[in-house]
CSV table of C-alpha atoms in Angstrom, one decimal:
chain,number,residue,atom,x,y,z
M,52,UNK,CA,-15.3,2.7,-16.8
M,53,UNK,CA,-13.9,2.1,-13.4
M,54,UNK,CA,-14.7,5.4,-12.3
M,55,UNK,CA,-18.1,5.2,-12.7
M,56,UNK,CA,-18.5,2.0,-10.7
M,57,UNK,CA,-20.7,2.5,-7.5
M,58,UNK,CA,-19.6,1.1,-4.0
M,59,UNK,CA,-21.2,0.4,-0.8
M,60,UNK,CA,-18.7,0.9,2.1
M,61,UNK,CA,-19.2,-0.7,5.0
M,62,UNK,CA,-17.2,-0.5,8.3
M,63,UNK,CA,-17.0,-2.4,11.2
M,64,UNK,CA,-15.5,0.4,14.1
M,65,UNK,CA,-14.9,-2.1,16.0
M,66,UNK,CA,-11.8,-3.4,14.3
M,67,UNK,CA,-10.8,-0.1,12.8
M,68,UNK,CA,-9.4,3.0,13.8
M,69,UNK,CA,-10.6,6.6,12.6
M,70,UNK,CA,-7.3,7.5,12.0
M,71,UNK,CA,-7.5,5.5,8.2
M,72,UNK,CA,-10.8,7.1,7.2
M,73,UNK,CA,-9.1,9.3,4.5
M,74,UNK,CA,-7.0,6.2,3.3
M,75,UNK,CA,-10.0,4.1,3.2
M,76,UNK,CA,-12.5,6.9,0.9
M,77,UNK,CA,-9.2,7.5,-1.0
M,78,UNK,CA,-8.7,4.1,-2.0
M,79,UNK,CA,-12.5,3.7,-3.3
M,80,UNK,CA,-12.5,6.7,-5.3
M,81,UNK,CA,-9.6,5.3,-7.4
M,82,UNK,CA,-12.1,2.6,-8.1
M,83,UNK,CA,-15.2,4.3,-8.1
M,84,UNK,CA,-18.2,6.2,-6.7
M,85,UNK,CA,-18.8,5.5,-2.8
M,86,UNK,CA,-22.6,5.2,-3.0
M,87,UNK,CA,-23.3,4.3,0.4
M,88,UNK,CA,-21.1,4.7,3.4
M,89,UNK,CA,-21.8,3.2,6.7
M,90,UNK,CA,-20.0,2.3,9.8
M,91,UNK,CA,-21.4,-0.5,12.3
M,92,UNK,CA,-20.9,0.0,16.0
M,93,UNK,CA,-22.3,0.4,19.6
M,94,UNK,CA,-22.3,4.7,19.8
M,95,UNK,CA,-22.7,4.5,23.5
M,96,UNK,CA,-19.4,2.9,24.2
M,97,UNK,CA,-17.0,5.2,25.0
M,98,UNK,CA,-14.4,3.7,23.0
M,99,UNK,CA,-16.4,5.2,20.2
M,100,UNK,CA,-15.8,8.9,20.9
M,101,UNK,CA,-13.3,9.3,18.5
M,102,UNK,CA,-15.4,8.2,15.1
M,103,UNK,CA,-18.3,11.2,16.1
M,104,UNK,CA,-16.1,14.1,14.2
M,105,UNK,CA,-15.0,11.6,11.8
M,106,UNK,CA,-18.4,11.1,11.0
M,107,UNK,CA,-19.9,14.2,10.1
M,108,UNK,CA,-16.6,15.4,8.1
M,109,UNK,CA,-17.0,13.0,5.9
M,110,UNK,CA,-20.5,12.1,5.6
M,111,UNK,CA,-20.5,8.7,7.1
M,112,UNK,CA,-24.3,7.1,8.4
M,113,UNK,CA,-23.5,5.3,11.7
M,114,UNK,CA,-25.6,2.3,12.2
M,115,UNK,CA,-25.7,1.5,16.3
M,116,UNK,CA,-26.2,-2.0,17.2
M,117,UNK,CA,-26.3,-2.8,21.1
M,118,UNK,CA,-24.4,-5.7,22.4
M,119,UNK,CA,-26.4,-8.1,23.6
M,120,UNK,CA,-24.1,-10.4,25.1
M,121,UNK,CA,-20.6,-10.1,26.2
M,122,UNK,CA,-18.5,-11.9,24.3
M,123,UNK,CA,-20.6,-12.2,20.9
M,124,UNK,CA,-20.3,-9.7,17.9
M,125,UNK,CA,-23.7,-8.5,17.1
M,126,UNK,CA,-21.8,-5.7,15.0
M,127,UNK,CA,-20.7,-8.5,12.1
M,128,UNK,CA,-24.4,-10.0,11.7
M,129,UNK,CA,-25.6,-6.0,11.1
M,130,UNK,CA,-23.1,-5.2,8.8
M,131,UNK,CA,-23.8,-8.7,7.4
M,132,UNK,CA,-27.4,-8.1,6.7
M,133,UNK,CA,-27.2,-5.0,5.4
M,134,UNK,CA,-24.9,-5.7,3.1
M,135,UNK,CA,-27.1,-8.3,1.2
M,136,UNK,CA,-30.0,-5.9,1.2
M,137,UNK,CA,-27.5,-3.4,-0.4
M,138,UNK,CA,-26.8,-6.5,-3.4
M,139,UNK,CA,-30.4,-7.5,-4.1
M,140,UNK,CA,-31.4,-3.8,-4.9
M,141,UNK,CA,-29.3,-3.8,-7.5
M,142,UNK,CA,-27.8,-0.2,-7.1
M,143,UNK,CA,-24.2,-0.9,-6.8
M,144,UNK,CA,-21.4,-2.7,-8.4
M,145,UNK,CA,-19.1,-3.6,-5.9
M,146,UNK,CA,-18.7,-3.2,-2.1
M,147,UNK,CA,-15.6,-2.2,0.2
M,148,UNK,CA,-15.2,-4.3,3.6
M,149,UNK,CA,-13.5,-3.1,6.5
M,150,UNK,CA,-12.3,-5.1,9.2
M,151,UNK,CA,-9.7,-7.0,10.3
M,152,UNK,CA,-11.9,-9.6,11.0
M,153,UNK,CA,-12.1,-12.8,9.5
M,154,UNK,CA,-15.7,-13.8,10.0
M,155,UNK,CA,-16.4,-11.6,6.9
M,156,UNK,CA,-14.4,-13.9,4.5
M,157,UNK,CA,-17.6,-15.6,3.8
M,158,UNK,CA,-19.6,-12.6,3.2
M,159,UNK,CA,-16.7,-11.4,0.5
M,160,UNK,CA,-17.4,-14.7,-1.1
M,161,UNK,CA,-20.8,-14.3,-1.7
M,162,UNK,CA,-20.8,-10.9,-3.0
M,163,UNK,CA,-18.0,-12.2,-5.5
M,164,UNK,CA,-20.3,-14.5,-6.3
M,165,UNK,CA,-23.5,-12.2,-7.2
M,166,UNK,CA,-21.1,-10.1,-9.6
M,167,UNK,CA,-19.7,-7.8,-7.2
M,168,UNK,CA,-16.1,-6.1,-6.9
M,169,UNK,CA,-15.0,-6.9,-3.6
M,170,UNK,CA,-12.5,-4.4,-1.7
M,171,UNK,CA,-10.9,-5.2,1.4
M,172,UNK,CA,-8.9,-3.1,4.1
M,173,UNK,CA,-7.2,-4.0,7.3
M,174,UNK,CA,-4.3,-3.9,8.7
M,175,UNK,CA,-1.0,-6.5,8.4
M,176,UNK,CA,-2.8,-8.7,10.9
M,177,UNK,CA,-6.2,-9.6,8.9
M,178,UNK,CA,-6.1,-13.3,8.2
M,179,UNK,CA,-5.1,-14.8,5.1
M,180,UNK,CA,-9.4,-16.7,3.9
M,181,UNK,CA,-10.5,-12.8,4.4
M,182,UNK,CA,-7.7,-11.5,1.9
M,183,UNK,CA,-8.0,-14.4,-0.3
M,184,UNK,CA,-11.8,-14.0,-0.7
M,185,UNK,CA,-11.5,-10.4,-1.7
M,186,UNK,CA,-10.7,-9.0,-5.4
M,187,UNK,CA,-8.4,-6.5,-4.0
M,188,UNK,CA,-7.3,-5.9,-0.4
M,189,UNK,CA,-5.4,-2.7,0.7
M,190,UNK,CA,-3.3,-3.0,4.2
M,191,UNK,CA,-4.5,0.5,6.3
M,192,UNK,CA,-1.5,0.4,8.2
M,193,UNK,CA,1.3,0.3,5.3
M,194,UNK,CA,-0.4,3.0,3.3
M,195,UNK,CA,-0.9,5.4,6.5
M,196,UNK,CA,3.0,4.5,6.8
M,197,UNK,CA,3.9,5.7,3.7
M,198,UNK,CA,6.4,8.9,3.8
M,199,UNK,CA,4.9,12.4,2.2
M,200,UNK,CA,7.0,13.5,-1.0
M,201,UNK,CA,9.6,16.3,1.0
M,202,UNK,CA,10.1,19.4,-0.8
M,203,UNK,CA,13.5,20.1,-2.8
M,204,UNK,CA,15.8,21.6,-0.8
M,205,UNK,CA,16.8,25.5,-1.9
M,206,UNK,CA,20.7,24.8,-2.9
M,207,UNK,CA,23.1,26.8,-0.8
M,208,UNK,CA,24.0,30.4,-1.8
M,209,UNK,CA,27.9,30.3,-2.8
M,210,UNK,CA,30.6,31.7,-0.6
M,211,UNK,CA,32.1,35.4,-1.7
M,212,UNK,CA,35.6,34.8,-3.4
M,213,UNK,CA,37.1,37.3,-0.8
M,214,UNK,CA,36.0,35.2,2.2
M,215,UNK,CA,37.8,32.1,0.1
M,216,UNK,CA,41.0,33.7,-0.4
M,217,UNK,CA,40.8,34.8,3.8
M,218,UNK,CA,40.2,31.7,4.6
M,219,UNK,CA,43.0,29.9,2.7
M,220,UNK,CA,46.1,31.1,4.3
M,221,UNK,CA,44.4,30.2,7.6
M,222,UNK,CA,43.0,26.4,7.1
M,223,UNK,CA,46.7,26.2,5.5
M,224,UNK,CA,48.3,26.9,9.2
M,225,UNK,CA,45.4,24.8,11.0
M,226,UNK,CA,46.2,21.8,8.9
M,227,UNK,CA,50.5,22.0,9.3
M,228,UNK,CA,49.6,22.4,13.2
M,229,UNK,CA,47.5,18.8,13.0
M,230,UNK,CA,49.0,17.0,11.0
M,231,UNK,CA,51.6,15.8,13.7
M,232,UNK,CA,48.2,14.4,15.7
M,233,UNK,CA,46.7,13.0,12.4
M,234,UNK,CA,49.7,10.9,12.2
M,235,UNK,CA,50.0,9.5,15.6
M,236,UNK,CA,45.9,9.1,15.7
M,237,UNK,CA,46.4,7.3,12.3
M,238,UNK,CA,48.8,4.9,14.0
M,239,UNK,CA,47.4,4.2,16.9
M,240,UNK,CA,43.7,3.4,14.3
M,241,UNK,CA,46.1,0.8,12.5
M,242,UNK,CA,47.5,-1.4,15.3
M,243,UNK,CA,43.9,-1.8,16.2
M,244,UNK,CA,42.2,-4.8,14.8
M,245,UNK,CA,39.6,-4.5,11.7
M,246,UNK,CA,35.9,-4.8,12.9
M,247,UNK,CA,34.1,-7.8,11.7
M,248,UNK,CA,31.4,-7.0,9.0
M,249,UNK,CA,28.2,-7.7,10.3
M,250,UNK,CA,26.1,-10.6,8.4
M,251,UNK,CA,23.8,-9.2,5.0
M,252,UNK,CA,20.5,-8.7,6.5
M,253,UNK,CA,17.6,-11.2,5.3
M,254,UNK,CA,15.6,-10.7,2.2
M,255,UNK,CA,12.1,-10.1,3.1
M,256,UNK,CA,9.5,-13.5,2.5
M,257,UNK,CA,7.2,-11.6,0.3
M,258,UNK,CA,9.5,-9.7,-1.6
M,259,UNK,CA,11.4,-13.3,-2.4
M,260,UNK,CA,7.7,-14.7,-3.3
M,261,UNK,CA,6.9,-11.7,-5.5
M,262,UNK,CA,9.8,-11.8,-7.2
M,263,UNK,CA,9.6,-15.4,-8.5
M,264,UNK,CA,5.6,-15.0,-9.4
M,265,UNK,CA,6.7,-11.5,-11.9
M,266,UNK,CA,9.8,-14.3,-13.3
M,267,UNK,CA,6.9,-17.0,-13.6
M,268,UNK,CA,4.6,-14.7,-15.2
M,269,UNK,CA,6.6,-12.7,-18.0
M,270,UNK,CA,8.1,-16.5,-18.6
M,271,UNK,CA,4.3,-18.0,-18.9
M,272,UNK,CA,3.0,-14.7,-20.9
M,273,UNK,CA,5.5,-13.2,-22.8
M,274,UNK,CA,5.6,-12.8,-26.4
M,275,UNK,CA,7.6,-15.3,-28.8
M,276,UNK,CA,10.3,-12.5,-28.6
M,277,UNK,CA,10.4,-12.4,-24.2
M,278,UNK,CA,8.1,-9.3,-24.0
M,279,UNK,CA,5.5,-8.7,-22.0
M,280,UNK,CA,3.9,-5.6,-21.0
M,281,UNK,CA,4.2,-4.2,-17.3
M,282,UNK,CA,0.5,-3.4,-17.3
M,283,UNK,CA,-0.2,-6.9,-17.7
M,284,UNK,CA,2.1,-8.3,-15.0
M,285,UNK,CA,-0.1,-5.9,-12.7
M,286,UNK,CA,-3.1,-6.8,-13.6
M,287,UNK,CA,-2.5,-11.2,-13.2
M,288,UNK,CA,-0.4,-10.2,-10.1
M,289,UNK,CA,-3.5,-8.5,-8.5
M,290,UNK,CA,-5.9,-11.6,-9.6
M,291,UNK,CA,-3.4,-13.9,-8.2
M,292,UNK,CA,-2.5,-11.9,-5.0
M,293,UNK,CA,-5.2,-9.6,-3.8
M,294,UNK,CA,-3.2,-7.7,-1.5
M,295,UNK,CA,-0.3,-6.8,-3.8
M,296,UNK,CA,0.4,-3.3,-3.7
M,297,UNK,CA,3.9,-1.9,-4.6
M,298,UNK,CA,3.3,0.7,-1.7
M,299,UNK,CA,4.0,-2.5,0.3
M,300,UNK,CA,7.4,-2.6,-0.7
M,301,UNK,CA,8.3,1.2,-0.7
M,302,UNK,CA,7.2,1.7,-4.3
M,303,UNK,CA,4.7,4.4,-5.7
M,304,UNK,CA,4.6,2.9,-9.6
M,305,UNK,CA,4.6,-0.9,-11.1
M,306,UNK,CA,7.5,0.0,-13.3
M,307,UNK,CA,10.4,0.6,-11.1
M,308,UNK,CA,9.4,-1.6,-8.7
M,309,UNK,CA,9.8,-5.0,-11.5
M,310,UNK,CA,13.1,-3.5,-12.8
M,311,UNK,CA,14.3,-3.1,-8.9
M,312,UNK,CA,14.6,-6.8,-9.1
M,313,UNK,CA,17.5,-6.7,-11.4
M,314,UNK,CA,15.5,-9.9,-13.1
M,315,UNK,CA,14.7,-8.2,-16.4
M,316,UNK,CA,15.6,-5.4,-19.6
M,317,UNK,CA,12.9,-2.9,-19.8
M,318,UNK,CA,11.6,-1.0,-23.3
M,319,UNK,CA,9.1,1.5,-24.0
M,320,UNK,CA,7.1,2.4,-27.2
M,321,UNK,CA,3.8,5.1,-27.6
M,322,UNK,CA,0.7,3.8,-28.2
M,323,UNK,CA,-2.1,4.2,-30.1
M,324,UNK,CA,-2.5,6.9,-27.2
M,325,UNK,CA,0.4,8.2,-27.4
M,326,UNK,CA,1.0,6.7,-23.9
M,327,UNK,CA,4.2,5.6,-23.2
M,328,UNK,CA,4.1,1.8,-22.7
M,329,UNK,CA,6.8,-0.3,-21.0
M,330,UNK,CA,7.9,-4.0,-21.5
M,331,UNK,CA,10.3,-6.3,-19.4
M,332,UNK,CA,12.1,-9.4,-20.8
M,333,UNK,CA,13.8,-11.7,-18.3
M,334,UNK,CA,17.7,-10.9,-18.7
């Protein structure tokens, strides 16, 4: 089970802010158990002030490494280190790196390639051989974007009829008085010349891209009939694109965001279950 998978997360401070800690434990626990959590820094900089409450609220070791020279990263080779003692004792199943950094794309490889579940996070700007290199890769900055669900407004409390019928004789007055200015304001808006419509804004890249890889998959996978199940879609999008996530494009659920294309005809049936589950056929 996925929830029962244990994870070693590791954290280069350097190249993250404390402001995405709870995004970043979030994210892991939809995928399993953080075993170990550590953060790699130099703790007498001052720019590190701002992790020390982080730290203690949610249990977080920090490692300190000095810099020895200016201009090298003696914070990657710790975080580096550690994390292949962490593999060869055996005591986790998959790890979580967090940087924005790219010299960690090899690292991801090799864990990927002893077995291991590889998460990353970073923001929009981590480079494309770190992403790649990861099974999964979650963008800090999008999801600490993402609006909170707003309460329902109360609905408004009718008006009294009384205060209707009082009303109406005297809107009745105030509308014969303006409608002599209506008319010449409505002239004057005519003899002026229409605006010109300004130009349909440009589709996003990635939403274009994503939207011809779920056409190429349902047409590769689908059943002799079209179908294909939106589970699956998800899961050979994610092995083909590590950092898809529909919170990228404003989306909380796979299903609505496929049938936002306006590419496909959606079903649903129970399962064995009894969970409802949905299928898309190109239109």
């Amino acid at each position: 089970m996925p929830a029962d998978r244990r994870f070693a997360v590791l954290i280069d401070a350097d190249n993250v802010s404390d402001k995405y800690i709870k995004i970043i434990l979030d994210e892991v626990s939809t995928q399993g158990v953080a075993n170990y959590k550590r953060i790699y820094g130099n703790w007498t900089s001052s720019n590190m002030a701002s992790w020390k409450n982080v730290l203690l609220d949610y249990s977080i070791t920090p490692i300190q490494q000095y810099s020895y020279t200016t201009g090298k990263n003696a914070t990657d080779s710790a975080m580096i280190i550690d994390a292949m003692d962490i593999l060869y004792s055996g005591k986790v199943e998959g790890f979580c790196l967090v940087s924005s950094d790219s010299d960690f794309t090899r690292l991801a490889s090799r864990l990927r390639e002893g077995g291991m579940t590889v998460i990353g996070m970073g923001e929009k700007k981590t480079p494309k051989p770190f992403i790649a290199a990861c099974n999964l890769f979650r963008y800090l900055d999008v999801l600490a974007a993402q609006p909170e669900a707003e309460p329902e407004p109360a609905p408004a409390p009718e008006p009294a009829p009384a205060a209707e019928e009082k009303a109406a004789p005297d809107k009745g007055k105030e509308k014969e008085k303006a409608k002599p200015a209506k008319t010449k304001a409505a002239r004057k808006k005519a003899a002026q010349p229409e605006p010109a419509e300004p130009p349909a804004p440009k589709e996003d890249p990635e939403l274009t891209a994503m939207r011809s890889a779920i056409r190429a998959i349902v047409a590769e996978q689908s059943d002799e009939d079209g179908w294909l199940a939106v589970s699956m879609i998800g899961n050979l999008l994610v092995k083909r694109y590590p950092d898809f996530d529909v919170r990228n494009f404003g989306f909380s659920k796979l299903t609505p965001f496929v049938l936002s294309l306006g590419l496909f005809e959606v079903r649903t049936e129970r399962g064995k279950d009894n969970a409802r589950q949905a299928y898309v056929r190109i239109k």
